[in-house]
Short mmCIF file of C-alpha atoms and ligand atoms in Angstrom, two decimals:
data_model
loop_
_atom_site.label_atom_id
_atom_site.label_comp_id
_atom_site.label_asym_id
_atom_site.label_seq_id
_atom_site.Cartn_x
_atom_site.Cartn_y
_atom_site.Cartn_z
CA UNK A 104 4.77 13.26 20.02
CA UNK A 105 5.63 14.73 16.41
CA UNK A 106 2.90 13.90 13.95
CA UNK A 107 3.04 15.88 10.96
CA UNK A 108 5.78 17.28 9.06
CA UNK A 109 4.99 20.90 9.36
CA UNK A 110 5.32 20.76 13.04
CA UNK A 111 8.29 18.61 13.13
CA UNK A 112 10.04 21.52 10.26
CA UNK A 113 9.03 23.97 12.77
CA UNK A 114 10.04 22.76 15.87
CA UNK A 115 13.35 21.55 14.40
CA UNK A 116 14.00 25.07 13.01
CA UNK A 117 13.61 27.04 15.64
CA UNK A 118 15.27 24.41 17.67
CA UNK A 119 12.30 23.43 19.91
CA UNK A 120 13.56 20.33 19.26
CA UNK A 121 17.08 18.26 18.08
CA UNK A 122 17.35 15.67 15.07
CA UNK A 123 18.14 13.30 17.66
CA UNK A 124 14.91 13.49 19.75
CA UNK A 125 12.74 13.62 16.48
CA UNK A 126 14.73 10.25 15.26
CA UNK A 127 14.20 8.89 18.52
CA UNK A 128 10.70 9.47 18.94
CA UNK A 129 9.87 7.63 16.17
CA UNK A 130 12.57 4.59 16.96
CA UNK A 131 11.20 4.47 20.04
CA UNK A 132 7.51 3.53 18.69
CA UNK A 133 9.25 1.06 16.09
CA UNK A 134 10.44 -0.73 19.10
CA UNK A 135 7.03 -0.32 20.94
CA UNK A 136 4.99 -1.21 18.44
CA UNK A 137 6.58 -2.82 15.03
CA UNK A 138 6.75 -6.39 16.56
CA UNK A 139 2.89 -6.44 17.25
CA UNK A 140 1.91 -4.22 13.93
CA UNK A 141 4.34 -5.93 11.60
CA UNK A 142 4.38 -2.58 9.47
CA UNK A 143 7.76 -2.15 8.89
CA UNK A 144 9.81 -5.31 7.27
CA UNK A 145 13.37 -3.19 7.49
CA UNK A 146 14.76 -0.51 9.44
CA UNK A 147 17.24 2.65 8.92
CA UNK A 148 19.14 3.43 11.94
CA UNK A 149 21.42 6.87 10.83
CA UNK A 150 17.92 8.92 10.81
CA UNK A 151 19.59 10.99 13.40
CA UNK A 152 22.41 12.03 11.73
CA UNK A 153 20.71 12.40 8.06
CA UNK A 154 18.59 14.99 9.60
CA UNK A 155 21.60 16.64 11.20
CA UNK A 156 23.32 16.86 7.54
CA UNK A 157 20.11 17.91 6.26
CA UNK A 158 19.73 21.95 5.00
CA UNK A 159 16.89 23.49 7.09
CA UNK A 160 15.15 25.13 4.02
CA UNK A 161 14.86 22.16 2.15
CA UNK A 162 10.90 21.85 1.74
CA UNK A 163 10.99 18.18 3.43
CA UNK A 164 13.09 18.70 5.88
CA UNK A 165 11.51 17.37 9.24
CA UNK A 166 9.91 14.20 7.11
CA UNK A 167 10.55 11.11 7.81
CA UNK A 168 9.49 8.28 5.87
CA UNK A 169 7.86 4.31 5.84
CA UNK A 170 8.39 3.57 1.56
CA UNK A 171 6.30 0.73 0.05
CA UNK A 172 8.39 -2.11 -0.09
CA UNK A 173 7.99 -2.27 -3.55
CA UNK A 174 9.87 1.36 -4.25
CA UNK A 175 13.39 0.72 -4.83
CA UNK A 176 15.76 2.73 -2.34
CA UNK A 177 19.11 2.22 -3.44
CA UNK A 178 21.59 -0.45 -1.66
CA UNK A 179 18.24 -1.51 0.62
CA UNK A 180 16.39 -4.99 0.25
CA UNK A 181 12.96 -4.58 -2.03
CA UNK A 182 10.60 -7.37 -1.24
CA UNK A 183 7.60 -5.96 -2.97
CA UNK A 184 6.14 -8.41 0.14
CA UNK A 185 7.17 -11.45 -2.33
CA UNK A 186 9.00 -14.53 -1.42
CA UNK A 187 10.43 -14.34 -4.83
CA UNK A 188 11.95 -11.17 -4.27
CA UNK A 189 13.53 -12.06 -0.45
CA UNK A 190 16.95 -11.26 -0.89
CA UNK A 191 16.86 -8.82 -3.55
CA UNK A 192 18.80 -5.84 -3.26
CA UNK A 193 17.70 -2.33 -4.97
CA UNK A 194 20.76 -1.30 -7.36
CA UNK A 195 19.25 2.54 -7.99
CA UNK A 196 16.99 4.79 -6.45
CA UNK A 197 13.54 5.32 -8.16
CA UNK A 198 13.30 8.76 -9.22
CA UNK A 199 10.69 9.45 -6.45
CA UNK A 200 12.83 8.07 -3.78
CA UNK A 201 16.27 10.43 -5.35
CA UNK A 202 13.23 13.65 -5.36
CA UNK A 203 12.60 13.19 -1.87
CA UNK A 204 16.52 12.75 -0.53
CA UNK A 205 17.16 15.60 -2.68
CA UNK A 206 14.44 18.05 -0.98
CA UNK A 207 15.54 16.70 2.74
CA UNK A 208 13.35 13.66 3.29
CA UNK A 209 14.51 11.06 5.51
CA UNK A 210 13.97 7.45 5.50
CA UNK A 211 13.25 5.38 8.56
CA UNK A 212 11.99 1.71 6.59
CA UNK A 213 10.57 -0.30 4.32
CA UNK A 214 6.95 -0.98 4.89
CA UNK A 215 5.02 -4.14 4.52
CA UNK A 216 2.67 -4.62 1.40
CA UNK A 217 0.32 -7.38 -0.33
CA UNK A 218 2.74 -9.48 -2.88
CA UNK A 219 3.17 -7.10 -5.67
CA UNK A 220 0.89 -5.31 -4.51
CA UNK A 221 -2.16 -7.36 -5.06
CA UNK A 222 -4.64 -7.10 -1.94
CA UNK A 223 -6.95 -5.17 0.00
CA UNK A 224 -5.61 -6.12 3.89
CA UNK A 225 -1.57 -7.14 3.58
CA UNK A 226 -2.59 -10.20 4.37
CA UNK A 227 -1.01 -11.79 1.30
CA UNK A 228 2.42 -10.71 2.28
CA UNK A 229 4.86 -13.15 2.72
CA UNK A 230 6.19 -12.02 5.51
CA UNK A 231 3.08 -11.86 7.66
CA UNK A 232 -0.23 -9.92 8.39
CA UNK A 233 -0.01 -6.23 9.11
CA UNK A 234 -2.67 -5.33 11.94
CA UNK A 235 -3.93 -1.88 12.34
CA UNK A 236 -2.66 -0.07 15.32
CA UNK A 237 -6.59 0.94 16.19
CA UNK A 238 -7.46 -2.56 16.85
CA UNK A 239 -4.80 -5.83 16.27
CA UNK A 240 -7.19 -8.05 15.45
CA UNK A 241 -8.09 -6.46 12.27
CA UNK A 242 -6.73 -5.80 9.18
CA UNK A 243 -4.78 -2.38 7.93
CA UNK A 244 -6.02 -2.36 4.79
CA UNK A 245 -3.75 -2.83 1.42
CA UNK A 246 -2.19 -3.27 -0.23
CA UNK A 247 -0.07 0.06 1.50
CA UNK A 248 -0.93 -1.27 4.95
CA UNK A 249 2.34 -1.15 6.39
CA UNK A 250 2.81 2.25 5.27
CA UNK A 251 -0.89 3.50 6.29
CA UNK A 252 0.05 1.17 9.95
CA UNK A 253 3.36 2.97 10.28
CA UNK A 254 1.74 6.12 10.18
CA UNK A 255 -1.28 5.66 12.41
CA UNK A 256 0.97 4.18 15.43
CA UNK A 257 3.52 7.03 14.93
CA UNK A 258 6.42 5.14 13.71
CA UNK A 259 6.89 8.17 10.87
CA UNK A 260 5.72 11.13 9.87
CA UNK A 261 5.22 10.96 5.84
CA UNK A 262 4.69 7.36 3.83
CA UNK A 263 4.80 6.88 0.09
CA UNK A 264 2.78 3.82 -1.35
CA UNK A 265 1.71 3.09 -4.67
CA UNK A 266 -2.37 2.98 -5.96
CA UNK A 267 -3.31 0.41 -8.65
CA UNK A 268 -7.14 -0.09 -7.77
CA UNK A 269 -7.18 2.28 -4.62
CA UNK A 270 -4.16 0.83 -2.02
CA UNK A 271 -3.28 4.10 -1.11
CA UNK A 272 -6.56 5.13 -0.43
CA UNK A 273 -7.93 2.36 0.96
CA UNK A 274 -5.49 1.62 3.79
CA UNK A 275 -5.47 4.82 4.68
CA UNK A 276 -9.05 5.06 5.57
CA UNK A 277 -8.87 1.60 7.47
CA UNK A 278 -6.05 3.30 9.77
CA UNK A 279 -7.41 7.02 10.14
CA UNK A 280 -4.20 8.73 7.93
CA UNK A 281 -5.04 11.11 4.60
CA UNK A 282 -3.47 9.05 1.23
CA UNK A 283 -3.67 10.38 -1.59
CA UNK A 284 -3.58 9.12 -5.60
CA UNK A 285 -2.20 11.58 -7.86
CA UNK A 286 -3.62 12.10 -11.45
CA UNK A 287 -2.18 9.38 -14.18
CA UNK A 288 1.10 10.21 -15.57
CA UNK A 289 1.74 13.16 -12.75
CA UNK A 290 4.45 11.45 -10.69
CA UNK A 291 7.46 8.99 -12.21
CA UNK A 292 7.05 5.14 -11.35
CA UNK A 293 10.60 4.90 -12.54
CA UNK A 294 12.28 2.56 -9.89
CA UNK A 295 8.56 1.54 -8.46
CA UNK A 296 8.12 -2.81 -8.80
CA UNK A 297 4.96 -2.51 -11.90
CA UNK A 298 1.89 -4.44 -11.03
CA UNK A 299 -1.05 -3.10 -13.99
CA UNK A 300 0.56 -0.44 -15.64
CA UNK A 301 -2.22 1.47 -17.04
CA UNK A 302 -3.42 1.90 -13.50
CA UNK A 303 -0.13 2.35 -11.25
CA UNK A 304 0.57 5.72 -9.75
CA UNK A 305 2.86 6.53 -6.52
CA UNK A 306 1.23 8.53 -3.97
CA UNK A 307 2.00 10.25 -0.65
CA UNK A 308 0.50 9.14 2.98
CA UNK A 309 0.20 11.47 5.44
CA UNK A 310 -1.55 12.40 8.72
CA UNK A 311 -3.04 15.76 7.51
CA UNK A 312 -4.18 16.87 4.05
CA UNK A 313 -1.23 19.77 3.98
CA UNK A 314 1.84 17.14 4.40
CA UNK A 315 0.36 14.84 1.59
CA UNK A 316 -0.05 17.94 -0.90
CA UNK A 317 3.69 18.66 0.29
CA UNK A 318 4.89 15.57 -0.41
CA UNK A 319 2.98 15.49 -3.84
CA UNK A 320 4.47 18.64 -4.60
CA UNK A 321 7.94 17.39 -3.99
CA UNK A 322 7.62 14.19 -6.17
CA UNK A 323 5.65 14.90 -9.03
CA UNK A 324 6.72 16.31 -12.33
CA UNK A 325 8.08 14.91 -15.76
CA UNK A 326 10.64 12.17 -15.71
CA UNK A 327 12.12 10.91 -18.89
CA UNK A 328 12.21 7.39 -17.06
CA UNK A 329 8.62 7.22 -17.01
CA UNK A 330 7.54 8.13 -20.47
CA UNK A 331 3.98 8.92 -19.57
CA UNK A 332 4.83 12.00 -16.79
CA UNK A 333 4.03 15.26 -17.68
CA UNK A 334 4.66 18.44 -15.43
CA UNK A 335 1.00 19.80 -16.41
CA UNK A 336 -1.67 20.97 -13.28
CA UNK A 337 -4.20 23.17 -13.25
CA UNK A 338 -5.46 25.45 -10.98
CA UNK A 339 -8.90 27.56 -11.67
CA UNK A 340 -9.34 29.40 -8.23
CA UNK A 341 -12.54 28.99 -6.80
CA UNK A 342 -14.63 30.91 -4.20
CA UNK A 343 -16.91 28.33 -3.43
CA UNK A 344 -16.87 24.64 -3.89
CA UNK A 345 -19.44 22.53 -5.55
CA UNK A 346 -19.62 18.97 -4.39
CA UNK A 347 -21.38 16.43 -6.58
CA UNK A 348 -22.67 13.24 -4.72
CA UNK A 349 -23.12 10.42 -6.78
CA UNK A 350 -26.14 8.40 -5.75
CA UNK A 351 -25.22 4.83 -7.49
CA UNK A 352 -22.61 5.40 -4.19
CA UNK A 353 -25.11 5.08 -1.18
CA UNK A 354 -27.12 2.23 -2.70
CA UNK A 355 -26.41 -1.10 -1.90
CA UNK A 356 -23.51 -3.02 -0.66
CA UNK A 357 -22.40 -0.48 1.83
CA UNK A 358 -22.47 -0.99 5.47
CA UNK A 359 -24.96 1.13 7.62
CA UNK A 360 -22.34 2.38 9.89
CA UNK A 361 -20.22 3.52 6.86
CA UNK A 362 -23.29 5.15 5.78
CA UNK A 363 -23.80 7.20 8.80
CA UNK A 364 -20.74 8.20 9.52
CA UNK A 365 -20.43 9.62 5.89
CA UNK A 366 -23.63 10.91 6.18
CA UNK A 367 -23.15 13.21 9.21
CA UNK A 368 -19.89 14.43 7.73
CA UNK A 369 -22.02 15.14 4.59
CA UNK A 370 -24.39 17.55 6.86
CA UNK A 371 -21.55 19.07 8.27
CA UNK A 372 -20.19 20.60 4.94
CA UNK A 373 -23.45 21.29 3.96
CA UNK A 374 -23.50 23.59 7.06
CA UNK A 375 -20.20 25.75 6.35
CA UNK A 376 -20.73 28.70 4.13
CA UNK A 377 -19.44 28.64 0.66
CA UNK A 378 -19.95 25.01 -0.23
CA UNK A 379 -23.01 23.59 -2.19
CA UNK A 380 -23.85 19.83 -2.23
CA UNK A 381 -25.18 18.70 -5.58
CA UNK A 382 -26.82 15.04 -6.53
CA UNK A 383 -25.24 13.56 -9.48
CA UNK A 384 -25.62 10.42 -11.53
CA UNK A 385 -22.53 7.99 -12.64
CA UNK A 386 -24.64 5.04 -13.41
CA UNK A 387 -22.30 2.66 -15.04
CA UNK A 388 -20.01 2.70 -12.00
CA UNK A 389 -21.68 -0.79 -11.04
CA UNK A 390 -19.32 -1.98 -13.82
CA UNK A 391 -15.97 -0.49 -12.72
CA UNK A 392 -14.84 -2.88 -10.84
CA UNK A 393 -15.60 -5.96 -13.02
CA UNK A 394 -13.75 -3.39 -16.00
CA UNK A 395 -10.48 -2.86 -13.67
CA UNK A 396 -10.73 -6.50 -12.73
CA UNK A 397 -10.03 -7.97 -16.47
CA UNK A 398 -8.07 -5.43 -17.43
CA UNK A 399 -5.61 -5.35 -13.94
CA UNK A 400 -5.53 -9.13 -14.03
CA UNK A 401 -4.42 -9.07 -17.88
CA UNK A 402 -1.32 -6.10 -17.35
CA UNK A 403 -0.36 -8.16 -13.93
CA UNK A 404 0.04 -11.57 -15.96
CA UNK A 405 2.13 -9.61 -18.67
CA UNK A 406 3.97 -7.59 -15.84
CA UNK A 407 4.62 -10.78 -13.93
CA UNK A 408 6.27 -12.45 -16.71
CA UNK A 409 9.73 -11.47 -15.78
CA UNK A 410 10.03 -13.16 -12.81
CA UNK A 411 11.56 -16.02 -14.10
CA UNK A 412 14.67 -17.37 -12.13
CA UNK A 413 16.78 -16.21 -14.48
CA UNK A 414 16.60 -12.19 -13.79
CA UNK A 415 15.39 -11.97 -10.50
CA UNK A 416 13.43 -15.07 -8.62
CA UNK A 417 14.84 -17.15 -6.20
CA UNK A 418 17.35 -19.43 -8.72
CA UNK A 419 20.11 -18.15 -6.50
CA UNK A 420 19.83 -19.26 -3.51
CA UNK A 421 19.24 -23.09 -4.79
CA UNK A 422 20.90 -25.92 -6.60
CA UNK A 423 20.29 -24.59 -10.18
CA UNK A 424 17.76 -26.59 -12.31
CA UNK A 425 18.34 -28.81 -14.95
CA UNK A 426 16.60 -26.80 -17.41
CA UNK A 427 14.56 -23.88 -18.33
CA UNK A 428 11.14 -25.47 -17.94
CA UNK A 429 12.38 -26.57 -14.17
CA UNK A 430 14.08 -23.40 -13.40
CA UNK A 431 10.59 -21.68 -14.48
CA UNK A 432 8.91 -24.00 -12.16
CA UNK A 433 10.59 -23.87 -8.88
CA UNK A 434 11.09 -20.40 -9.23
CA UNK A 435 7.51 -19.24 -9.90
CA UNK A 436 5.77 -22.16 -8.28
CA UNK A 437 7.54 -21.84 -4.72
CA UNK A 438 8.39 -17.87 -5.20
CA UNK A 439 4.37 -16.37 -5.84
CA UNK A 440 1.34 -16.82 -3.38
CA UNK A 441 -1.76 -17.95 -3.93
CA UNK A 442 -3.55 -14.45 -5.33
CA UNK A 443 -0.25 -13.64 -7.48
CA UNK A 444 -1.40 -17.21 -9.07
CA UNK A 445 -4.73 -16.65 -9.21
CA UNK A 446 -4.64 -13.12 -11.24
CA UNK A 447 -1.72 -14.58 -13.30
CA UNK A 448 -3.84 -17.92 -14.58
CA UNK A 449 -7.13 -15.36 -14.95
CA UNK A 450 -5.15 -12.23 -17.41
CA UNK A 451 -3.43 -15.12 -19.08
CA UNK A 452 -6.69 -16.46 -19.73
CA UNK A 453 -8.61 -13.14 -20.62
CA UNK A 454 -5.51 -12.28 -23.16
CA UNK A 455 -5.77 -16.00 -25.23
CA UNK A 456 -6.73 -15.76 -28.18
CA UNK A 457 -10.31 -16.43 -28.60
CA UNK A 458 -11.16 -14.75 -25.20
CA UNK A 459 -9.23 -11.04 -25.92
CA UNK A 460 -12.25 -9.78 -27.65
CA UNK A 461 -15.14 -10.87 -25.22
CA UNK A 462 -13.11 -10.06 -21.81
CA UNK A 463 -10.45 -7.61 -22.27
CA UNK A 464 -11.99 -5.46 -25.25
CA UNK A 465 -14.72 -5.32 -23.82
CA UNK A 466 -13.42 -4.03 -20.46
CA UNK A 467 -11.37 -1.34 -22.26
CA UNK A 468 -14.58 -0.13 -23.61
CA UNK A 469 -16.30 -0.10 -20.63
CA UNK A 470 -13.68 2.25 -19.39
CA UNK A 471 -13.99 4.37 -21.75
CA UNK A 472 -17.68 4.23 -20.96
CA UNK A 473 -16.98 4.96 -17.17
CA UNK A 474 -14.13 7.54 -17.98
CA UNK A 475 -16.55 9.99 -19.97
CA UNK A 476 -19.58 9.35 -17.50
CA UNK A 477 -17.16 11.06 -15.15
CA UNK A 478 -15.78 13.53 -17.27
CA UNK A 479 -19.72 14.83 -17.65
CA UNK A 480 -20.57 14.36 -13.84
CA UNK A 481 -17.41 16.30 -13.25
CA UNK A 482 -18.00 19.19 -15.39
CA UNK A 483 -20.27 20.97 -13.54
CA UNK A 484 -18.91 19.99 -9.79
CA UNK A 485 -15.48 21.13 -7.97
CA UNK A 486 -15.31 17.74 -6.37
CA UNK A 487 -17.17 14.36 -6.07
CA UNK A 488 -17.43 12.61 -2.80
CA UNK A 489 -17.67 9.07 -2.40
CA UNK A 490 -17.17 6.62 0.30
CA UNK A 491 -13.18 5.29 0.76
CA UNK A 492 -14.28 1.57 1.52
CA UNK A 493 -17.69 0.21 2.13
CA UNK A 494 -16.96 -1.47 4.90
CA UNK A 495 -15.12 -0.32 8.28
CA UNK A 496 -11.69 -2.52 8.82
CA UNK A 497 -12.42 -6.24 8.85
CA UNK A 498 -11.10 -8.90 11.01
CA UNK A 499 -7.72 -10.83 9.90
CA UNK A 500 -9.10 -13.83 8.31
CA UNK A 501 -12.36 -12.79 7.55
CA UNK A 502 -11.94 -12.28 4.04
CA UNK A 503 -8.90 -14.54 2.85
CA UNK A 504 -10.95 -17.60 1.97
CA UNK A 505 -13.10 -14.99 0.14
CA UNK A 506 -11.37 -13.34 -3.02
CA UNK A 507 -14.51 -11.62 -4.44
CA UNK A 508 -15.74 -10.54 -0.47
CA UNK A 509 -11.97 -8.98 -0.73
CA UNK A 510 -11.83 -7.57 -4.21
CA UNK A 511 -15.28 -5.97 -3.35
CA UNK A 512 -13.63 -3.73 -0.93
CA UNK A 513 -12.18 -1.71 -3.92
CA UNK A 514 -15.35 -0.76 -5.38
CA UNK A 515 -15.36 3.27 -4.56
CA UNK A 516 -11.47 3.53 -5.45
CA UNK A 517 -10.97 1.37 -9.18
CA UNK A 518 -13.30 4.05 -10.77
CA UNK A 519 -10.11 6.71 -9.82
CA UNK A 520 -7.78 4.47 -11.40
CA UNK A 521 -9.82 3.31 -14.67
CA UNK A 522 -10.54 7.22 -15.24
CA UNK A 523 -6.77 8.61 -14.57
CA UNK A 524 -8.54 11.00 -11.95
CA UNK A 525 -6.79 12.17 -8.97
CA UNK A 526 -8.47 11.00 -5.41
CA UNK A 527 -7.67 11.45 -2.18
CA UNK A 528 -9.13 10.08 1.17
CA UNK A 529 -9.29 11.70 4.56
CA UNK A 530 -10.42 10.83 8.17
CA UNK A 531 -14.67 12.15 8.82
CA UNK A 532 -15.54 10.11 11.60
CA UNK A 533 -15.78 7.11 13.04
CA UNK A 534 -17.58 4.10 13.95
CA UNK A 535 -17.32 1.49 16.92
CA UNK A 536 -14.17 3.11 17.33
CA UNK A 537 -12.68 2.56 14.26
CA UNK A 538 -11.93 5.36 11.17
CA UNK A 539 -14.48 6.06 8.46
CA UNK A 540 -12.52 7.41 5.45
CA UNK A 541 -14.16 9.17 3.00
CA UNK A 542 -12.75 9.91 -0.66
CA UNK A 543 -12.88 13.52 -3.21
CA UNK A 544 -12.08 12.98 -6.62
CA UNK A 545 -11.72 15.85 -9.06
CA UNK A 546 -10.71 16.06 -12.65
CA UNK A 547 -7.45 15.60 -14.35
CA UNK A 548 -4.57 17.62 -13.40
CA UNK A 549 -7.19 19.48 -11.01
CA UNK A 550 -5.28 18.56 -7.73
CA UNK A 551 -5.13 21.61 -6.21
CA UNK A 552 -8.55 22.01 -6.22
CA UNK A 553 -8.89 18.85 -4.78
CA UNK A 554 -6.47 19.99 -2.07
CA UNK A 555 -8.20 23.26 -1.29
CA UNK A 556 -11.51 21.47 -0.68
CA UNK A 557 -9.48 18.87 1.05
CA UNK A 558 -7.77 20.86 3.84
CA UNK A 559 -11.48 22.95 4.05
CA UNK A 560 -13.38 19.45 4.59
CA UNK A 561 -10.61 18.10 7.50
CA UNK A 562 -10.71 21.75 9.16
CA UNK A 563 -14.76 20.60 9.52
CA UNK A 564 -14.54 17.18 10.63
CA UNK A 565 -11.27 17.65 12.66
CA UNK A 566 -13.58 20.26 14.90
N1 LIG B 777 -6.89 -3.87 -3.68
C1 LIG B 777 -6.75 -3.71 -5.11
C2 LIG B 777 -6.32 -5.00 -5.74
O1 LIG B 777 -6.05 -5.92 -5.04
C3 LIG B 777 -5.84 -2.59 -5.43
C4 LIG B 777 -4.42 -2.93 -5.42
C5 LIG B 777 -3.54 -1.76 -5.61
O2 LIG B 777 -4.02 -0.62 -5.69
N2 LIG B 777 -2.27 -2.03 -5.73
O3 LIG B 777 -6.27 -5.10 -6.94
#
C-alpha cells in the first residue's frame, strides 16, 4: 500500500507503478472500509485518468485527496455535514481547491465533518457518526474526522480540513495522521463554508510531517479573495532547537495515559543531540478556552445568519412558506442540529446589548492577554510542545449528552487559534492501542521552523 505522497510521486515517476493501480488502491479501501468508517459522504470515480492527464513535475502530483465537506469543489455537492445544506451544489472552486488542481492534486471525495464545523468527534453530522479506523467504536475526532478517518484507513494519501478551535489538529491525533494549522491569514479561505472568522484557517492532513509541509507549501500565499492572506514566512535557520514546555499543560485535567505517553516522547528528544528542553510558564492559558468559547459562539451566530431559506437552506425542496417569518422557521428550525442551535442562541446572547461588554469584550481582552503571554514564552524557545487532546479517542456516545465534557477536548488547540500561531500535531506513541498526538506551536509566520523540528521529532518517535 501507498501511504504518503512522496512515495506515491516516486513510484509513479519512475513507473514502479501506473495511475491506475494507485487510483485503485485507494478505491479499493473506500469499498473496504467507507461503509463501516462513514468518512467519506461522496466519491470521485475518474481518479485514474486525472492522474494519467496529470504533468509528472507538478509538485502534487501522486496526491490524492479526502476535502472537508465544507470546501467548495466546483460542480460537487458541499454539505458542510448540514441538513440545511443537503443538496447544495458548489458553483466555484475555493482558491485552495483551484491551487491544488493546478499543482497536480487529485481528488478522490468529500469527507464527513461536524455541522459547520462545530464539534470535537463528527458526531454532530447529519449524515452519521464517523468511527476511527483504529477502533469503530470510538470516535475520530472533529470536526475533520472524516478527513483524519480517510487517511488513517488508507482511503487517500493527502486531506485538507479546516481549524477553528483545533479540528485539524485534534482529529488527527485521535486517528494517528500529522494535521497541521497554518499561521492566521497564511492560506485563502476563499470558497471554504465560514464558521468564526477570526479563528478559521485551512490546513493540510497528512500521514508524515514532509507531505503536510508540501501541501502547505502548495496552498498558501496571498489571495485577493481573502483579504487577510499575506505571502509573508520566515525562516531564521537554526542549529539546534529549543523546546519550551509549558507547565500549566501537565497539570490537571489530563488523562494519565496521555501523560505518559507524552512524557516518554519528551525523554526521547531530550536524548538526541542538538535539542534543549526548557520549562516555561503561560499561566493564563486556563482561560483560553472560556475566551475562544464567547468569542467563536458570537462570529458563528453572525456567520450563521445567512442561512435563511431564501439564499441557501432547504426552501427548495418544500412547499414555499407563507411568509418570511415561516420560511425563517422551517428552514432554520428543521435544517440546523442541536449544537448549531445551541452556539447560535449563546453568541446571539453574548452580542445583545447589555451583555457585549461583560462577555464578548471581555473575551477579546483576554486574548489579547493570552496572545502576548505567548508572544513572551515564545521569544526565547524554537518551539512549544503541548499535548494534542487530553484525552485518548472516546467512545461514540460518551460525550454527546455532555457539551462542556466535549468542548473540553479543545483545551491544548483554542490557544493556537486565539493567538494566530501556527500548530501542528504528529503521532509519539500510543496508549491501549490507540494514538497519542502531541502538538508544536511556534511563532507567527515561523512555519518552517516548526517543520524542521517537526520532521526531526517524527524521525525520533517513528524509530
Ligand atoms: N472542536 C472545536 C469546536 O467545536 C473546534 C472546531 C473547529 O476547529 N472547527 O468549536
Amino acid at each position: 500500500m501507498i501511504n504518503t505522497i512522496k512515495e506515491a510521486q516516486e513510484k509513479l515517476r519512475n513507473g514502479e507503478v501506473s495511475p491506475g493501480e494507485v487510483a485503485s488502491g485507494f478505491l479499493s479501501k473506500i469499498k473496504e472500509r467507507n461503509k463501516e468508517t462513514n468518512a467519506l459522504l461522496s466519491v470521485f470515480d475518474k481518479v485514474t485518468r486525472e492522474i494519467e492527464e496529470t504533468n509528472k513535475d507538478l509538485p502534487l502530483y501522486g496526491s490524492v485527496f479526502a476535502i472537508k465537506d465544507n470546501i467548495l469543489v466546483e460542480g460537487r455537492r458541499c454539505t458542510a455535514g448540514s441538513k440545511l445544506l443537503e443538496h447544495y451544489t458548489a458553483p466555484f472552486d475555493a482558491t485552495v481547491i483551484k491551487k491544488i488542481k493546478e499543482k497536480g492534486g487529485v481528488i478522490i471525495g468529500k469527507a464527513n465533518m461536524d455541522e459547520f464545523a462545530m464539534g470535537s468527534s463528527t458526531e454532530n453530522s447529519a449524515f452519521g457518526v464517523t468511527r476511527n479506523p483504529h477502533d469503530p467504536e470510538r470516535v475520530p475526532g472533529g470536526s475533520s474526522g472524516g478527513c483524519a478517518a480517510a487517511l488513517a484507513a488508507e482511503m487517500c494519501n493527502a486531506g485538507l480540513g479546516t481549524d477553528t478551535g483545533g479540528s485539524i489538529r485534534q482529529p488527527s491525533a485521535f486517528c494517528g495522521v500529522v494535521g497541521f494549522k497554518p499561521t492566521y491569514g497564511t492560506v485563502s479561505r476563499h470558497g471554504a463554508i465560514s464558521m468564526a472568522s477570526s479563528f478559521d484557517q485551512v490546513g493540510p492532513l497528512a500521514n508524515c510531517v514532509e507531505d503536510a509541509q508540501l501541501i502547505f507549501d502548495s496552498i498558501r500565499g496571498k489571495d485577493e479573495k481573502d483579504s487577510v492572506t499575506s505571502e509573508l514566512l520566515r525562516k531564521e535557520k537554526k542549529e539546534k532547537i529549543k523546546v519550551g514546555i509549558p507547565k500549566e499543560c501537565f497539570v490537571e485535567g489530563i488523562d494519565s495515559g496521555i501523560k505518559e505517553a507524552l512524557e516518554e516522547a519528551i525523554e526521547k528528544i531530550k536524548k538526541e543531540e542538538g535539542i534543549e528542553v526548557v520549562d516555561i510558564s503561560i499561566p493564563s492559558i486556563k482561560y483560553a478556552l472560556p475566551a475562544y468559547e464567547i468569542i467563536m459562539a458570537s462570529e458563528v451566530s453572525a456567520n450563521m445568519a445567512r442561512f435563511d431559506g431564501i439564499r441557501y437552506g432547504l426552501e427548495f425542496e418544500r412547499p414555499a412558506a407563507k411568509d418570511l417569518k415561516e420560511a425563517y422557521l422551517i428552514n432554520r428550525g428543521e435544517g440546523f442540529g442541536k449544537e448549531a442551535k445551541r452556539r447560535i442562541i449563546l453568541g446571539t446572547y453574548a452580542l445583545s446589548a447589555g451583555y457585549y461588554d461583560a462577555y464578548y469584550i471581555k473575551a477579546q481582552k483576554v486574548r489579547s492577554v493570552i496572545s502576548e503571554e505567548f508572544r513572551k514564552a515564545s521569544s526565547d524557545v524554537d518551539v512549544i510542545f503541548t499535548p494534542t487532546t487530553p484525552t485518548l479517542p472516546f467512545k461514540i456516545g460518551e460525550k454527546i449528552t455532555d457539551p462542556l465534557a466535549m468542548h473540553l477536548s479543545d483545551i491544548f488547540t483554542v490557544t493556537a487559534n486565539l493567538a494566530g500561531l501556527p500548530a501542528i500535531s504528529l503521532p509519539c506513541g500510543e496508549r491501549e492501542g490507540l494514538p497519542v498526538g502531541a502538538q508544536l506551536l511556534a511563532r507567527r509566520f515561523q512555519e518552517e521552523n516548526l517543520f524542521e523540528a517537526a520532521k526531526r521529532f517524527e524521525a525520533i518517535w517513528r524509530k
